[in-house]
GROMACS .gro file of C-alpha atoms in nm:
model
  347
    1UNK     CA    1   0.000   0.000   0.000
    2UNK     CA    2   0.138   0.345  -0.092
    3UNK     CA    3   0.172   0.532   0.258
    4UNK     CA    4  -0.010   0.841   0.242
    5UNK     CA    5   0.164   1.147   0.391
    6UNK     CA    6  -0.037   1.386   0.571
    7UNK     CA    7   0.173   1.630   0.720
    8UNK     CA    8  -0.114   1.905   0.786
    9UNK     CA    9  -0.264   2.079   1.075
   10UNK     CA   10  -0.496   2.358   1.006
   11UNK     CA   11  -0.336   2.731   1.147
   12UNK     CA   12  -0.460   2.906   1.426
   13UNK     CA   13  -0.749   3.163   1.288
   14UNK     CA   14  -0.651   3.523   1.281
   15UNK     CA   15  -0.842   3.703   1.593
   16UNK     CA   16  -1.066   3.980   1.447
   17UNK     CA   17  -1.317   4.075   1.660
   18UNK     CA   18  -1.633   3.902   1.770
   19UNK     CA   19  -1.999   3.893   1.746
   20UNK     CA   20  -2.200   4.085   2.045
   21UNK     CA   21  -2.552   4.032   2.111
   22UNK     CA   22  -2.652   3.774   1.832
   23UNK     CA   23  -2.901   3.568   2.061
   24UNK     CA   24  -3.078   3.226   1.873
   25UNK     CA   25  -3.427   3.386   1.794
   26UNK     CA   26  -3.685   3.160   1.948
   27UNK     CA   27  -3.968   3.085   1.687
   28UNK     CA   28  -4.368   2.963   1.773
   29UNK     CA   29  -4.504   2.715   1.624
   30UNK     CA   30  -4.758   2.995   1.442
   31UNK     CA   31  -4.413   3.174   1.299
   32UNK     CA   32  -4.315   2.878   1.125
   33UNK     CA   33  -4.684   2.732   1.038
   34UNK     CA   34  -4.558   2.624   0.699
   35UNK     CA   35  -4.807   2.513   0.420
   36UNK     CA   36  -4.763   2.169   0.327
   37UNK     CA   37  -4.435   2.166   0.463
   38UNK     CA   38  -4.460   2.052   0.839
   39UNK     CA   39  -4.433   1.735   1.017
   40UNK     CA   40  -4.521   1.664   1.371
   41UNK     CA   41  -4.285   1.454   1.552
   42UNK     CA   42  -4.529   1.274   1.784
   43UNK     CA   43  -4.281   1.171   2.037
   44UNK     CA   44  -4.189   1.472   2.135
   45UNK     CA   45  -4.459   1.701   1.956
   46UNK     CA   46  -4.191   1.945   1.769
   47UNK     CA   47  -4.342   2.070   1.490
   48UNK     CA   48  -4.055   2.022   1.221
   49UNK     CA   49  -4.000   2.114   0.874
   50UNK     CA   50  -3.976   1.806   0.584
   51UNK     CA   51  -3.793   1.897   0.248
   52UNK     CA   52  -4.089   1.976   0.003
   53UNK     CA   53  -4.014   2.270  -0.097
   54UNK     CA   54  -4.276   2.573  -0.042
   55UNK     CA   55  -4.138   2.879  -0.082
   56UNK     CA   56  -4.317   3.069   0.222
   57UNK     CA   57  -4.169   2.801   0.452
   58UNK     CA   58  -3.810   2.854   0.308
   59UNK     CA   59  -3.803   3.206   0.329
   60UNK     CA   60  -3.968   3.173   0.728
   61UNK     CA   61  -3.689   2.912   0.767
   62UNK     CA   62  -3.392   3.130   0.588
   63UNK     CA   63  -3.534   3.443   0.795
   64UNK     CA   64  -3.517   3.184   1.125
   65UNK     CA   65  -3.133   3.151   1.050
   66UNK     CA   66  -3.056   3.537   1.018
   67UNK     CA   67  -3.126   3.536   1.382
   68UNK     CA   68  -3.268   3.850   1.356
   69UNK     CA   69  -2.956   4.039   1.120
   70UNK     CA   70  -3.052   4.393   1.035
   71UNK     CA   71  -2.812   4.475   0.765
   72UNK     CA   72  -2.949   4.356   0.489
   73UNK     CA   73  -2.654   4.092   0.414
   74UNK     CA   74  -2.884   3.826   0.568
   75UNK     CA   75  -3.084   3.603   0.475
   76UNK     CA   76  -2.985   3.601   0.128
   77UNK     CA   77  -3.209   3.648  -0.156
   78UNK     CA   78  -3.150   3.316  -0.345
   79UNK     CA   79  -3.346   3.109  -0.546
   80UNK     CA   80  -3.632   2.900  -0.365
   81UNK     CA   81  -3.384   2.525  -0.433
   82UNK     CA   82  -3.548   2.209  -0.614
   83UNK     CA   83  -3.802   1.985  -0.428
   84UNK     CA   84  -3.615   1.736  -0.201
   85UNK     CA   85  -3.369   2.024  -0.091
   86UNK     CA   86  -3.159   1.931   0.253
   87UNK     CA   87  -3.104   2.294   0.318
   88UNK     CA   88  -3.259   2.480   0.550
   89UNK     CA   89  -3.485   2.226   0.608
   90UNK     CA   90  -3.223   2.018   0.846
   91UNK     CA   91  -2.944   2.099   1.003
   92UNK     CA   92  -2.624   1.869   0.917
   93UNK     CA   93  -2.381   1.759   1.216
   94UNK     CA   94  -2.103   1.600   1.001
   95UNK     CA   95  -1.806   1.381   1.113
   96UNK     CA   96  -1.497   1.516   0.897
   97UNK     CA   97  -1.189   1.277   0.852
   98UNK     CA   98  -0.981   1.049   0.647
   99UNK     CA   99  -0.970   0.657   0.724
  100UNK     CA  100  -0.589   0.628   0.682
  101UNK     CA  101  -0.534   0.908   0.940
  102UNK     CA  102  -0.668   0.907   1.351
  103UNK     CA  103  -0.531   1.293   1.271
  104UNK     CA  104  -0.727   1.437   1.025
  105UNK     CA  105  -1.059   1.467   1.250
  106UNK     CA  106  -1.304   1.234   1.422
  107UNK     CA  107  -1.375   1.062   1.127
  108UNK     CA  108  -1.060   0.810   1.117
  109UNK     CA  109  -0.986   0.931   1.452
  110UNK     CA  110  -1.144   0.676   1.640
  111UNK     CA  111  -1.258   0.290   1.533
  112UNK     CA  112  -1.592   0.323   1.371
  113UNK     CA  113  -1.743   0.159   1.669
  114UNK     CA  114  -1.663   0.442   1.869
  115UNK     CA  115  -1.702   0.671   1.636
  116UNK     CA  116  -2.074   0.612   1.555
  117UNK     CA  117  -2.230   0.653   1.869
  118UNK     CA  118  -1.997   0.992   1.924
  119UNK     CA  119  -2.146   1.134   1.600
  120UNK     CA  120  -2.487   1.053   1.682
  121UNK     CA  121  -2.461   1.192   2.048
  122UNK     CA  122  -2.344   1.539   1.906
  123UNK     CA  123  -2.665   1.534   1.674
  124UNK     CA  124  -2.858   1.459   1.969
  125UNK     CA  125  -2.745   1.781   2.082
  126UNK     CA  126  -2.845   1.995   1.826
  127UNK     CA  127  -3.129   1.847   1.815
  128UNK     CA  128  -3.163   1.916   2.168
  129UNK     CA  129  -3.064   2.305   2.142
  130UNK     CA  130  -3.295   2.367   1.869
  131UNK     CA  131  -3.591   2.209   1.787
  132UNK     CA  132  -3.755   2.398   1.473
  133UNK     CA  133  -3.454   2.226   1.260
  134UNK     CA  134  -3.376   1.872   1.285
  135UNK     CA  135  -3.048   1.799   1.286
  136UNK     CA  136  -2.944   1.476   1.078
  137UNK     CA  137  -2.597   1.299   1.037
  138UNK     CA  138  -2.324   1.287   0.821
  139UNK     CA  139  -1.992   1.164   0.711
  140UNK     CA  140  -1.770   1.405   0.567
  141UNK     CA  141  -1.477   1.204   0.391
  142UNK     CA  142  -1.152   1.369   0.197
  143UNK     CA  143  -1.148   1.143  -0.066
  144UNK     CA  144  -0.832   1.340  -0.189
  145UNK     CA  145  -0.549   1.461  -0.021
  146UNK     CA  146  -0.262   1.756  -0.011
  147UNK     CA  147   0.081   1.628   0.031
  148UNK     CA  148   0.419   1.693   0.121
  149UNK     CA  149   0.587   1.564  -0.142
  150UNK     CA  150   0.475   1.582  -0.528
  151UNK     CA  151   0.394   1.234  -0.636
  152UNK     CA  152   0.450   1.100  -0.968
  153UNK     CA  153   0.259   1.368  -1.141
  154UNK     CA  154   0.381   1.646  -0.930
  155UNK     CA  155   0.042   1.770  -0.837
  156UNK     CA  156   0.105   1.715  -0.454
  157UNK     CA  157  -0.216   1.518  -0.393
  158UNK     CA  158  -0.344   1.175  -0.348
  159UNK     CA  159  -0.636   1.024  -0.473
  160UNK     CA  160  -0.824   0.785  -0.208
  161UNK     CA  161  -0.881   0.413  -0.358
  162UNK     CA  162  -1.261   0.348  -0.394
  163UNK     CA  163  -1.256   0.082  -0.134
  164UNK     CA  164  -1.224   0.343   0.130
  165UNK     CA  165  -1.518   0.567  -0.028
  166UNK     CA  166  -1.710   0.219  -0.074
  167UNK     CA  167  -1.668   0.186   0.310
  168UNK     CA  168  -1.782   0.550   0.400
  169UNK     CA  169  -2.122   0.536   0.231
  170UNK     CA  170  -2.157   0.183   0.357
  171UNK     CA  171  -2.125   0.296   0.741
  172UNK     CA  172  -2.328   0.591   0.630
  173UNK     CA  173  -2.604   0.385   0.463
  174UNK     CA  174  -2.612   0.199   0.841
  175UNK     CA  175  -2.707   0.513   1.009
  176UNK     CA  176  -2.918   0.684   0.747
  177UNK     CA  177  -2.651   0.949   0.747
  178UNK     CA  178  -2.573   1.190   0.415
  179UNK     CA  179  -2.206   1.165   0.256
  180UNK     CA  180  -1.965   1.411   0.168
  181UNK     CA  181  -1.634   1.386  -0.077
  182UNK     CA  182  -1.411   1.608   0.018
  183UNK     CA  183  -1.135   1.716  -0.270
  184UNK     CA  184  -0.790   1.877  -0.154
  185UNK     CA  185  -0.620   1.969  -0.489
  186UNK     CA  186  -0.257   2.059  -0.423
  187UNK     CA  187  -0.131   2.127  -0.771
  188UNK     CA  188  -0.408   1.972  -0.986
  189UNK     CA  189  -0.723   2.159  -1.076
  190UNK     CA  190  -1.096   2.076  -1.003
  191UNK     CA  191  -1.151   2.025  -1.349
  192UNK     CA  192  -0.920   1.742  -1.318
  193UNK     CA  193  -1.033   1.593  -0.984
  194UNK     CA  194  -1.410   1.631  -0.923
  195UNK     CA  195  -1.538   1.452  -1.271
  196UNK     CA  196  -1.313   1.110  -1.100
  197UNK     CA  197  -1.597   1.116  -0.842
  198UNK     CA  198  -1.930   1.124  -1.061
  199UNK     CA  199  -2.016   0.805  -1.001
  200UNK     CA  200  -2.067   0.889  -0.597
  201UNK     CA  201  -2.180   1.271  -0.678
  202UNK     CA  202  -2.440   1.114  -0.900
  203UNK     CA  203  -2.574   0.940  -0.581
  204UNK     CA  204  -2.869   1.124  -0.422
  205UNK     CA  205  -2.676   1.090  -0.027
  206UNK     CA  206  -2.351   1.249  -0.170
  207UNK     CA  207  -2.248   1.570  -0.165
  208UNK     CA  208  -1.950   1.740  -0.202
  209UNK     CA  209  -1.649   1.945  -0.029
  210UNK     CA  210  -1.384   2.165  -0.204
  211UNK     CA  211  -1.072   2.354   0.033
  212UNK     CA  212  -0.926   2.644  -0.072
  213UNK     CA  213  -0.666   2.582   0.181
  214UNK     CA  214  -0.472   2.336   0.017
  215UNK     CA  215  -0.553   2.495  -0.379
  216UNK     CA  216  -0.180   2.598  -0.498
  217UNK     CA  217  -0.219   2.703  -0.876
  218UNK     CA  218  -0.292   3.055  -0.743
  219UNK     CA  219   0.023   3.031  -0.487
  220UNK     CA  220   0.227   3.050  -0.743
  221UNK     CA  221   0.293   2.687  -0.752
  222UNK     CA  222   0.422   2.689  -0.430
  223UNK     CA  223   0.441   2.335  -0.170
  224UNK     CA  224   0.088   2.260   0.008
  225UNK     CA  225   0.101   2.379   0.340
  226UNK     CA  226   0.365   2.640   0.342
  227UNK     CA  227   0.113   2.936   0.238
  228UNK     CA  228  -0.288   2.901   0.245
  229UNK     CA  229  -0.437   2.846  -0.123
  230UNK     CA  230  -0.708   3.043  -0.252
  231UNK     CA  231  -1.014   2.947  -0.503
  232UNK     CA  232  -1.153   3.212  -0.706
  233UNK     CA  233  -1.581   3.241  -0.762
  234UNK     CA  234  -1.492   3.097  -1.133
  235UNK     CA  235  -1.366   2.807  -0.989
  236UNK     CA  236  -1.667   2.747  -0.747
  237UNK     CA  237  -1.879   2.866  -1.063
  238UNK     CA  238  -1.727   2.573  -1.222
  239UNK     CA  239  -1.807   2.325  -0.996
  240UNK     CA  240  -2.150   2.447  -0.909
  241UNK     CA  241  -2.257   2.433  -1.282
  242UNK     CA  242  -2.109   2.059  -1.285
  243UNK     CA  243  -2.300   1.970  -0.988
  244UNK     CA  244  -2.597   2.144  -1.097
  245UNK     CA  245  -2.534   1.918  -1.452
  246UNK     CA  246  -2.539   1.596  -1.242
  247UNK     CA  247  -2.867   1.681  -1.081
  248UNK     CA  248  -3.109   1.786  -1.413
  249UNK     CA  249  -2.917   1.445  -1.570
  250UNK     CA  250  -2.960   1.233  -1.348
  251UNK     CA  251  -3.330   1.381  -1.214
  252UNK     CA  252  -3.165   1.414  -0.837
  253UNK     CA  253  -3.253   1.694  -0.527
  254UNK     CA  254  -3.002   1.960  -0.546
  255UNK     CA  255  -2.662   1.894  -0.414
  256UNK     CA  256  -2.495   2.075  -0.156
  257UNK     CA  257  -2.176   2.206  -0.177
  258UNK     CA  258  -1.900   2.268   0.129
  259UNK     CA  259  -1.668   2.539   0.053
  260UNK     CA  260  -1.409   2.564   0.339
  261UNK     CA  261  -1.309   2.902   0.446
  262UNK     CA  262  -1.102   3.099   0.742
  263UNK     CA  263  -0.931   3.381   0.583
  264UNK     CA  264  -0.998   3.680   0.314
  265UNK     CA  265  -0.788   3.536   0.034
  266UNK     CA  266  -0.916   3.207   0.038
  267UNK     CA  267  -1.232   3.280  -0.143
  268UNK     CA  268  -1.152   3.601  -0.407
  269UNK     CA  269  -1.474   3.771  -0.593
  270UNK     CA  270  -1.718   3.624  -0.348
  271UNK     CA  271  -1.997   3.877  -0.521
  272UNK     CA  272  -1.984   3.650  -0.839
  273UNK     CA  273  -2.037   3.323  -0.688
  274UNK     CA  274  -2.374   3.205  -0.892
  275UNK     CA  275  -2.644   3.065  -0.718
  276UNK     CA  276  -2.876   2.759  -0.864
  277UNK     CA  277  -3.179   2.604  -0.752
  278UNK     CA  278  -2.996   2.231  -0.799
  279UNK     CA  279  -2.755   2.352  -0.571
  280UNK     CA  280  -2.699   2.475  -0.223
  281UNK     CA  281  -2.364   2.632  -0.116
  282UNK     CA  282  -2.209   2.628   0.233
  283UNK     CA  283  -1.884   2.848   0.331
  284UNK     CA  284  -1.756   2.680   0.648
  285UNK     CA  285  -1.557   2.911   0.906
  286UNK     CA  286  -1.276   2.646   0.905
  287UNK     CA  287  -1.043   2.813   1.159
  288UNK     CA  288  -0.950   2.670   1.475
  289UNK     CA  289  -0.865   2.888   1.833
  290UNK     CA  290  -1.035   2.962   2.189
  291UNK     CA  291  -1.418   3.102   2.116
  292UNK     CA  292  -1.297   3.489   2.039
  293UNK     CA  293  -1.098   3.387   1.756
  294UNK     CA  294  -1.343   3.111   1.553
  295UNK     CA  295  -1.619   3.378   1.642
  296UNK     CA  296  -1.422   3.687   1.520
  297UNK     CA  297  -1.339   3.512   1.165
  298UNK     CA  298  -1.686   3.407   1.121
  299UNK     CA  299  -1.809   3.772   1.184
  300UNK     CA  300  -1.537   3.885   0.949
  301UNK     CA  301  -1.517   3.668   0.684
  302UNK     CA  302  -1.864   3.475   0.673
  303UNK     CA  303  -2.107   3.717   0.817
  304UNK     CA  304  -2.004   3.990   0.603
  305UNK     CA  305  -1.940   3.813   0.272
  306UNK     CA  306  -2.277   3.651   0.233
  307UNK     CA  307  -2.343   3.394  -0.010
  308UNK     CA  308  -2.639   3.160   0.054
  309UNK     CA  309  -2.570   2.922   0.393
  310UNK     CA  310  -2.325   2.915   0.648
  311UNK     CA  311  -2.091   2.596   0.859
  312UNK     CA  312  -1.908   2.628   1.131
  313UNK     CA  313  -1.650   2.363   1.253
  314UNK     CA  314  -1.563   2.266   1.599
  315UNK     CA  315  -1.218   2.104   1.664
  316UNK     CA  316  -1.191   1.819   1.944
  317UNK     CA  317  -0.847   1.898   1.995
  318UNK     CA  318  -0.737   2.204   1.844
  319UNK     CA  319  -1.005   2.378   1.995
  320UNK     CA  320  -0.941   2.261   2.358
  321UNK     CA  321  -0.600   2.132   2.434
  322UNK     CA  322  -0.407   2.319   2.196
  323UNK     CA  323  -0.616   2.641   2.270
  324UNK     CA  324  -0.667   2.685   2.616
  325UNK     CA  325  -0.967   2.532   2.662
  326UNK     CA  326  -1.147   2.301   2.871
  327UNK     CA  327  -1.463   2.261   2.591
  328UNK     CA  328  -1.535   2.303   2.269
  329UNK     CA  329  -1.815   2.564   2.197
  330UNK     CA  330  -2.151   2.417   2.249
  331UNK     CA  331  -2.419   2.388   2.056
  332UNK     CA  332  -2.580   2.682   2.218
  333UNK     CA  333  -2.298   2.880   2.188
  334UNK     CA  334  -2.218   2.863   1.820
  335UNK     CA  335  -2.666   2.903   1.786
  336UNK     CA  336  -2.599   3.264   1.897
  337UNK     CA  337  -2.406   3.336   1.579
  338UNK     CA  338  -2.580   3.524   1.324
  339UNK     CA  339  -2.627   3.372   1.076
  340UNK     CA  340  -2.681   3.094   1.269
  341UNK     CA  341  -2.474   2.798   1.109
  342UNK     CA  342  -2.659   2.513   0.899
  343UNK     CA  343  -2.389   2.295   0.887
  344UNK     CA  344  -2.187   2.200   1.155
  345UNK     CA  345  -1.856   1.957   1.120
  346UNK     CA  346  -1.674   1.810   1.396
  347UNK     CA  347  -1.284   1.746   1.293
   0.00000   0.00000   0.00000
C-alpha cells in the first residue's frame, strides 16, 4: 500500500473581533406554520419542517437563521432550491476525517465503533438546542489529499482508492446518514479531480467538499502547506454548474456544496459566486482557536461576505487542548451566531 503522507494541521485563525448580542431567535409554532411543509414529531410534539419545498416556509426558515440580522446581508435572496432540498430544512452535524489518518478529525480518529455513537450523540445535541430544525448525520470524507511531497505527477495530492469511499457510504447507509467527498487539490485543478468522483456525486446521499486551503495554482505553484491556497468564484462557478449538470441528468434533489473558508484570500470575488436552484452552497468558518478567535473570523469573513448558507467547525483537539480550553463551543454557543450555522462539522 502506498503510505499516504499527511503532514497538515490547520493554522490558528486570525483574531478579528467578535460577534456581540446575536441571541438564537426563538420561533412559535404559528411563525413557522408552513403550508404543506410541516411534520409533527409525535414523540416529542416538535413541529418540524420536511424537504418539500414551499417557498413561504423557506423564506420563514432562511429568515429563522438570520437570527434576527438587520443589515441587509442576511438572509440572502437566493433562489427557492429544487423539491427534495436538505437545506434549510435540516441541520447537518457532520463527522470530517480520512480513514488512513486518527489525525485528520473524528472521522478516522477513532474505530468506527466508537465513532458512531460519538457522531450521533453530538446530533442529539443539536437536536436538543434547537428544535424547529432537525439535525441529521453525516460523514464528511476527503477522498483526496494535499501532500508533502509531489507524487508521480507532481500535483502534490493523493487520490483515495474506492474501497475506502465504498466503506464511507456503507457505514453511512447503516445510520441513514448523508455523505460528503471532500477534494484537496494541491497542484491539480478541479476540473481534473471532481469529474473522478461522478459516479458517488451522481448518488442522491452524496455531496461534495472543495478547500481552498490546500488549492496551490494561485500560490504560485508553491508546496501545500507552506502558504494558504485560494479558489476564485470561477472556480466554485465551475463546480456548481457541474453539480448542478449531475442533478437535471440524473433527475436528483439539489446537491450541496462545502466550501471551506477561514481567511480573506481564500475565497476572491465572493460577489460572483452564482447561485442555482440544484444547488446549495455552504462556506464553512474552518479556523480553529479559543471562542474569540473562531467567532471573530466568522463575523469577518462569513457574516459579512454573504453567499447563501453558512458551517461552522468545531475542533476536538485544536479547539481545547491546543487552545486553552477546557470545551469546545456548544451547541448553544455557536446558535448565537448570526447567521446561525446550517452545517456544523466536527474534525
Amino acid at each position: 500500500m502506498k503510505k499516504l503522507i499527511i503532514p497538515f494541521v490547520l493554522p490558528v485563525v486570525i483574531f478579528l473581533g467578535s460577534c456581540s448580542g446575536n441571541t438564537q431567535k426563538t420561533a412559535s409554532s404559528q411563525d413557522l406554520a408552513f403550508s404543506n411543509s410541516v411534520a409533527t414529531n409525535s414523540a416529542d410534539s416538535v413541529t418540524r419542517p420536511t424537504p418539500v419545498i414551499d417557498s413561504v416556509g423557506y423564506r420563514r426558515l432562511i429568515t429563522y437563521l438570520s437570527n434576527g440580522d438587520s443589515t441587509g446581508r442576511w438572509p440572502v435572496k437566493d433562489p427557492v432550491p429544487l423539491a427534495g432540498a436538505v437545506l434549510p430544512f435540516n441541520r447537518v452535524i457532520a463527522y470530517y476525517g480520512n480513514l488512513y489518518s486518527n489525525r485528520m478529525g473524528a472521522l478516522g480518529k477513532w474505530p468506527k465503533k466508537e465513532m458512531i455513537p460519538k457522531l450521533l450523540a453530538e446530533v442529539k445535541k443539536w437536536n436538543d438546542a434547537d428544535t424547529v430544525i432537525k439535525a441529521i448525520p453525516a460523514l464528511h470524507y476527503i477522498s483526496s489529499t494535499a501532500q508533502g511531497s509531489p507524487g508521480k505527477d507532481g500535483k502534490w495530492r493523493f487520490r483515495m482508492p474506492s474501497a475506502q469511499i465504498d466503506t464511507v457510504l456503507n457505514w453511512a447507509k447503516e445510520i441513514d446518514a448523508l455523505v460528503f467527498l471532500d477534494v484537496q487539490i494541491g497542484l491539480s485543478t478541479l476540473q481534473a479531480e471532481i469529474p473522478l468522483l461522478e459516479k458517488y456525486l451522481s448518488m442522491p446521499n452524496v455531496h461534495l467538499g472543495i478547500d481552498p486551503e490546500f488549492a496551490m495554482n494561485g500560490k504560485g505553484g508553491k508546496r501545500p502547506g507552506s502558504v494558504i491556497g485560494t479558489m476564485s468564484a470561477a472556480d466554485i462557478n465551475y463546480v456548481s454548474e457541474y453539480l448542478a449538470n449531475l442533478v437535471k441528468k440524473n433527475n436528483i434533489p439539489p446537491k450541496m456544496l462545502v466550501v471551506h473558508r477561514f481567511t480573506q484570500g481564500m475565497i476572491t470575488n465572493y460577489e460572483q459566486i452564482k447561485l442555482r436552484p440544484e444547488l446549495q452552497i455552504v462556506i464553512d468558518m474552518d479556523g480553529w482557536g479559543y471562542p474569540a478567535k473562531k467567532v471573530g473570523t466568522y463575523k469577518n469573513w462569513i457574516y459579512s461576505q454573504p453567499i447563501q448558507f453558512t458551517g461552522f467547525k468545531l475542533f476536538y483537539v485544536n479547539d481545547t487542548e491546543k487552545s486553552g480550553q477546557k470545551e469546545m463551543m456548544s451547541p448553544a454557543e455557536v446558535l448565537k451566531l448570526r447567521p446561525a450555522p446550517i452545517y456544523i462539522q466536527y474534525q
